[in-house]
Tab-separated table of C-alpha atoms in Angstrom:
chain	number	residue	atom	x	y	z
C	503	UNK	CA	14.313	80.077	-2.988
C	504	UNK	CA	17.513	78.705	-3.888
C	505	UNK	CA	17.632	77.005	-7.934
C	506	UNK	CA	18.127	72.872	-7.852
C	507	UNK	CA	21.222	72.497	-9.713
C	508	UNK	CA	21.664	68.589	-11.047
C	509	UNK	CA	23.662	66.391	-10.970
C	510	UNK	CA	25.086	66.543	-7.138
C	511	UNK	CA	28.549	65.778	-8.716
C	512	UNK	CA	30.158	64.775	-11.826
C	513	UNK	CA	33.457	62.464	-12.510
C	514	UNK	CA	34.672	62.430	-15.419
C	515	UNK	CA	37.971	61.639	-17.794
C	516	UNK	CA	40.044	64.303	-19.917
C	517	UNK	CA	38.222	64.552	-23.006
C	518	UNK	CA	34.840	63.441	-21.863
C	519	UNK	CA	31.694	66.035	-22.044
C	520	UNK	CA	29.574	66.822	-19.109
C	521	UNK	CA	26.426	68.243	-18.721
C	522	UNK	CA	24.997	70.333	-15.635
C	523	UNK	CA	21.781	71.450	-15.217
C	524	UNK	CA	20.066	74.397	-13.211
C	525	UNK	CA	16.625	74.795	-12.565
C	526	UNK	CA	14.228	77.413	-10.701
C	527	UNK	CA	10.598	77.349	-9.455
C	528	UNK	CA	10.203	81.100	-10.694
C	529	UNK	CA	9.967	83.044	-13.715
C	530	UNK	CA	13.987	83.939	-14.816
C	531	UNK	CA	15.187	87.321	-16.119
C	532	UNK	CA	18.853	85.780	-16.560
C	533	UNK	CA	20.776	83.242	-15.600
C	534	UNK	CA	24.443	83.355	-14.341
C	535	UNK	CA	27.383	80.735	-14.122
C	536	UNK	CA	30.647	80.479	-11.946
C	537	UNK	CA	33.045	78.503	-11.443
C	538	UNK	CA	34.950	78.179	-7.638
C	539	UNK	CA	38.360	76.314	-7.493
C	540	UNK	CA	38.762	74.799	-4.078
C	541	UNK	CA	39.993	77.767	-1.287
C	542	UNK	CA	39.592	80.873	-4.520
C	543	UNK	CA	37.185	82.981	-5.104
C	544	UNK	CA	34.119	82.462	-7.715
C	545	UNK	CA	34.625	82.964	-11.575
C	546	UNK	CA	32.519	84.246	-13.904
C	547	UNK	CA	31.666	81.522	-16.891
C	548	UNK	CA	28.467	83.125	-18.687
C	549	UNK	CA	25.187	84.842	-18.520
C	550	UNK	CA	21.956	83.980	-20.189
C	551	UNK	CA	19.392	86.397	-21.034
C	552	UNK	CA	16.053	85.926	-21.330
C	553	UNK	CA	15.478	86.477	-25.389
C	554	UNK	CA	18.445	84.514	-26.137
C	555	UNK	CA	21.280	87.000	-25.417
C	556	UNK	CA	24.851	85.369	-24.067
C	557	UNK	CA	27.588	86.751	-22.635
C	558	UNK	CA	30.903	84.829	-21.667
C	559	UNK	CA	33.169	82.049	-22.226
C	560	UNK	CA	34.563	81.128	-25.526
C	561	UNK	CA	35.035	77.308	-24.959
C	562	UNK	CA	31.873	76.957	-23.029
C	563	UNK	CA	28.449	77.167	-24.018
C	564	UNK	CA	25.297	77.016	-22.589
C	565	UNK	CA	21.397	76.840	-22.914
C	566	UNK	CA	18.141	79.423	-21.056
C	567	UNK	CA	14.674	77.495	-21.528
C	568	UNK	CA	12.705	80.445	-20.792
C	569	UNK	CA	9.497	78.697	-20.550
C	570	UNK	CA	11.113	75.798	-18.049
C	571	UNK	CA	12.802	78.029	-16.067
C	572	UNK	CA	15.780	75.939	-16.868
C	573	UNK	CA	19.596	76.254	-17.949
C	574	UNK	CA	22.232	73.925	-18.733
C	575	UNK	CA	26.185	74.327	-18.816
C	576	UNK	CA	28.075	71.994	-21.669
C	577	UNK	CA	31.340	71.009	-20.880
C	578	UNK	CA	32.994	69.498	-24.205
C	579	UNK	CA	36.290	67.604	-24.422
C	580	UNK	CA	37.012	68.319	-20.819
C	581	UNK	CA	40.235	69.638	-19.385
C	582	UNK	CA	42.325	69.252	-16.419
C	583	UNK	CA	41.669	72.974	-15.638
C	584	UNK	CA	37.907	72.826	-15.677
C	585	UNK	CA	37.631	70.785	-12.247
C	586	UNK	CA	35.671	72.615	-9.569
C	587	UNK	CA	32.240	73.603	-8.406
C	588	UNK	CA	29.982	75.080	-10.540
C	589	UNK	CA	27.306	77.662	-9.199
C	590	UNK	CA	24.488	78.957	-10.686
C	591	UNK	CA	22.531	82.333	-9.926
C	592	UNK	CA	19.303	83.389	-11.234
C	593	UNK	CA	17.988	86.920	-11.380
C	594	UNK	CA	14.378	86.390	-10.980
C	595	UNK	CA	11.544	88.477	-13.383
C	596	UNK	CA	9.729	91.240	-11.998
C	597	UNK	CA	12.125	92.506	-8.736
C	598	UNK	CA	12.806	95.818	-10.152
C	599	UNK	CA	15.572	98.132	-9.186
C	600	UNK	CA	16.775	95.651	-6.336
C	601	UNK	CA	16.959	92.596	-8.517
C	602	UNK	CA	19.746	90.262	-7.126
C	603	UNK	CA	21.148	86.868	-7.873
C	604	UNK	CA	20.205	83.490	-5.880
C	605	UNK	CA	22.794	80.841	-6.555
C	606	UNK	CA	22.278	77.374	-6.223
C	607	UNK	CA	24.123	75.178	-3.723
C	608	UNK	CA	26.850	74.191	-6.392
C	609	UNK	CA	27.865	71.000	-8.250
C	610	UNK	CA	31.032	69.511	-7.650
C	611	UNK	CA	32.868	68.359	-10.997
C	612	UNK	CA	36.107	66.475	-11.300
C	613	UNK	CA	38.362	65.787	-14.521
C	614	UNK	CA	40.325	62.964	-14.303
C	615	UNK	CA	43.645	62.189	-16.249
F	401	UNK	CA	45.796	96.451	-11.532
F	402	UNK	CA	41.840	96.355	-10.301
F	403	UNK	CA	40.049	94.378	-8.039
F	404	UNK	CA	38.097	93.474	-4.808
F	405	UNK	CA	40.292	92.893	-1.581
F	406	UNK	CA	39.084	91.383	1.493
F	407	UNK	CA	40.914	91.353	4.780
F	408	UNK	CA	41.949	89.557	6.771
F	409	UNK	CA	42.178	86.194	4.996
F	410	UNK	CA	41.487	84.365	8.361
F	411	UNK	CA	40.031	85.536	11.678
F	412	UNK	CA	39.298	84.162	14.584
F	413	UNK	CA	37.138	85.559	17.455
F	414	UNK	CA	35.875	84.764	20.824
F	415	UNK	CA	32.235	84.013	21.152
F	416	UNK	CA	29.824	87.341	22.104
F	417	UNK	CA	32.271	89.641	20.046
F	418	UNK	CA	31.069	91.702	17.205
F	419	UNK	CA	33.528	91.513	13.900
F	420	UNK	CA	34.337	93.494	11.363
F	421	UNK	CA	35.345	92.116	7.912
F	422	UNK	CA	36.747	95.152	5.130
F	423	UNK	CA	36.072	95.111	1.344
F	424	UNK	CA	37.496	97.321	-1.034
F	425	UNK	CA	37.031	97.127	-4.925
F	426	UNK	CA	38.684	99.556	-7.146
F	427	UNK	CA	36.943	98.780	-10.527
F	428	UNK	CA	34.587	101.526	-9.925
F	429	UNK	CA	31.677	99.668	-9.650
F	430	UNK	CA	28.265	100.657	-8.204
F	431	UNK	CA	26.777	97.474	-6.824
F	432	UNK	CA	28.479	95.341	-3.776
F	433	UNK	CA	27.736	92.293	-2.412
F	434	UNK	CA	28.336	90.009	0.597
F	435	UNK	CA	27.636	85.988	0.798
F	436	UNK	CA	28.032	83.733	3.122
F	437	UNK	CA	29.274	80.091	2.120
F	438	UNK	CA	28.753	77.093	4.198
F	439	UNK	CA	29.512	73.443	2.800
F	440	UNK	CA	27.141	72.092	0.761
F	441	UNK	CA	25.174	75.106	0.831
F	442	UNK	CA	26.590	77.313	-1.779
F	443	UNK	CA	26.631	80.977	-1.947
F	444	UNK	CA	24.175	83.035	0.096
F	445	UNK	CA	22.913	86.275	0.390
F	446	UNK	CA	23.588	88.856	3.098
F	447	UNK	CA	23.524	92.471	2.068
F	448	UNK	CA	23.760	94.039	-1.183
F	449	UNK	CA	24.087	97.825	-1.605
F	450	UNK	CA	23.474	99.759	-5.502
F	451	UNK	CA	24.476	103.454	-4.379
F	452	UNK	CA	26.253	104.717	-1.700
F	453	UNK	CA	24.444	105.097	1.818
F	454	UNK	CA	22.189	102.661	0.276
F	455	UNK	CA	21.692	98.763	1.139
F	456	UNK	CA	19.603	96.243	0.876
F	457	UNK	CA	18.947	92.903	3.071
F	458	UNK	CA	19.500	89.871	1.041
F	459	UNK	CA	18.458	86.247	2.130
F	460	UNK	CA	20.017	85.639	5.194
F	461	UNK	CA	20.576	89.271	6.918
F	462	UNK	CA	19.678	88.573	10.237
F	463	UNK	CA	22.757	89.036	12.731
F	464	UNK	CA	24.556	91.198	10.212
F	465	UNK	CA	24.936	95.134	9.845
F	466	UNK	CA	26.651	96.551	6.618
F	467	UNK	CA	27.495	100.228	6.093
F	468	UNK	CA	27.795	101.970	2.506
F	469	UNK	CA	29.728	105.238	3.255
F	470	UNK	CA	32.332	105.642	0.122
F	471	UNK	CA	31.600	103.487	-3.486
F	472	UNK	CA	34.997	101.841	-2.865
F	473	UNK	CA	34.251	100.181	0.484
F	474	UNK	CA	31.297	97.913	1.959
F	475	UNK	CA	32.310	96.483	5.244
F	476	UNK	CA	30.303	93.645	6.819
F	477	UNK	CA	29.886	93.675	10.890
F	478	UNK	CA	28.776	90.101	11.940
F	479	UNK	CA	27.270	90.972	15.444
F	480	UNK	CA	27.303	88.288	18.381
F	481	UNK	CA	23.205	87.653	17.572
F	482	UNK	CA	24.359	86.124	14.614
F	483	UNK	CA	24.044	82.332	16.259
F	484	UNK	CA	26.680	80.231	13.516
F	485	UNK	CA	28.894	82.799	12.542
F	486	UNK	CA	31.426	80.050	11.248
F	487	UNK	CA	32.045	80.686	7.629
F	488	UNK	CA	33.915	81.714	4.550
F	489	UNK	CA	32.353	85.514	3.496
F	490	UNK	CA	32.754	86.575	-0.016
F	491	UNK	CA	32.537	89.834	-1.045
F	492	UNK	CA	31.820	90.980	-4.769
F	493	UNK	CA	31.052	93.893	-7.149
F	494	UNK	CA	29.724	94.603	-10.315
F	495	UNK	CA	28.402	97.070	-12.750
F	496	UNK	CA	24.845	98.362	-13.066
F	497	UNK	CA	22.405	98.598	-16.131
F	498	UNK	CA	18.737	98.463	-15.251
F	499	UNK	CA	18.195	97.819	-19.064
F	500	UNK	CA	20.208	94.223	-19.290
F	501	UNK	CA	20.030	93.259	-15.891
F	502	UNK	CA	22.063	92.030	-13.466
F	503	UNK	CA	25.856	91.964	-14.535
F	504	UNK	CA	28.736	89.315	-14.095
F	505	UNK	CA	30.289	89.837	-10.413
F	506	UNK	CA	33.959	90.049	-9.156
F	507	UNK	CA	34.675	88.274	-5.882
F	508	UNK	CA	37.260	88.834	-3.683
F	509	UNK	CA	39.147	86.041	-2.199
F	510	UNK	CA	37.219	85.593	0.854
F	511	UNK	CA	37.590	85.551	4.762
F	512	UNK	CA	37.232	82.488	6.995
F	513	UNK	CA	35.925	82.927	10.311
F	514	UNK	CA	36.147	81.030	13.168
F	515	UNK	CA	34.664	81.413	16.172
F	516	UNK	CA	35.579	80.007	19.237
């Protein structure tokens, strides 16, 4: 089951902060972010650990609720550069070996000059 | 330098043929993956594969056949019982450590396929 990721899409002006949201139904091991310009390939942002460990970008940060099953991507004093469509995946507790990632359906966000 | 490459960028096929889409990754890297995007849909599932001569179906398999014979290469065969084979396929790879989970992928730049 694929996470709810919230709001559909964001427009916003240079400068301005933005908030996106990703949310499962199931108990999360980790949580993973990308970000895919239009026609490239997906690129790595950040992972979330449950416990609290990160991993990733400098100038973006991010939030795991464990308990909600819930993570949340800060943009701050956006850029030009950070228009695109964010994804995220979530590695789901208890699938072993063959654990995988199930990414959400994407939120389109656009920076404005 | 390192990386995944997919090939060709875009194909186009008649319908009732099988296809045959190569990835290669050089980074050394155990696990592979293949995903489908559609618009509006984000990034799904196909196969996944840890070790070589190993794979796994993902969420949306059916119509698909993968093949795991060298670590370098995991090429996707999307048969003609796949009914909507229009798409963009990603491929990616990524280390493995079953103690920290899953770890951050590498895509390749994708192949659209049409068929007519």
């Amino acid at each position: 089951q694929q996470p709810v990721q919230s709001p559909q899409a964001v427009i916003l002006r240079e400068g301005e902060d933005a908030v996106i949201n990703c949310s499962s139904s199931k108990a999360l091991y980790s949580v993973h972010w990308y970000r895919q310009k239009h026609g490239e390939a997906p690129v790595f942002l950040m992972i979330l650990l449950k416990g609290g460990e990160q991993k990733g970008h400098e100038k973006i940060s991010a939030s795991f609720n464990e308990k909600k099953q819930q993570s949340s991507l800060y943009l701050t004093a956006s850029q030009l550069s950070y228009s695109g469509t964010y994804f995220c995946g979530t590695e789901t507790l208890g699938t072993g070996a063959n654990s995988k990632l199930t990414f959400g359906k994407g939120i389109t966000l656009s920076v404005r000059p | 330098d390192g990386g995944i490459t997919q090939s060709p960028k875009y194909l186009f096929r008649k319908e009732g043929q099988n296809v045959t889409l190569s990835c290669e990754q050089n980074l050394n890297h155990d696990a592979m993956y293949w995903y489908r995007q559609d618009p509006g849909q984000g990034l799904r599932l196909i196969y996944y594969s840890q070790i070589v001569n190993d794979f796994q179906k993902g969420d949306i398999a059916e119509g698909y056949s993968v093949s795991r014979e060298k670590k370098e290469s995991f090429p996707l065969t999307v048969t003609s019982a796949q009914k909507n084979p229009t798409a963009f396929y990603l491929c990616a790879s990524s280390m493995l450590d079953f103690d920290r989970g899953l770890s951050e992928q590498f895509f390749g730049p994708g192949t659209r396929l049409t068929v007519l």
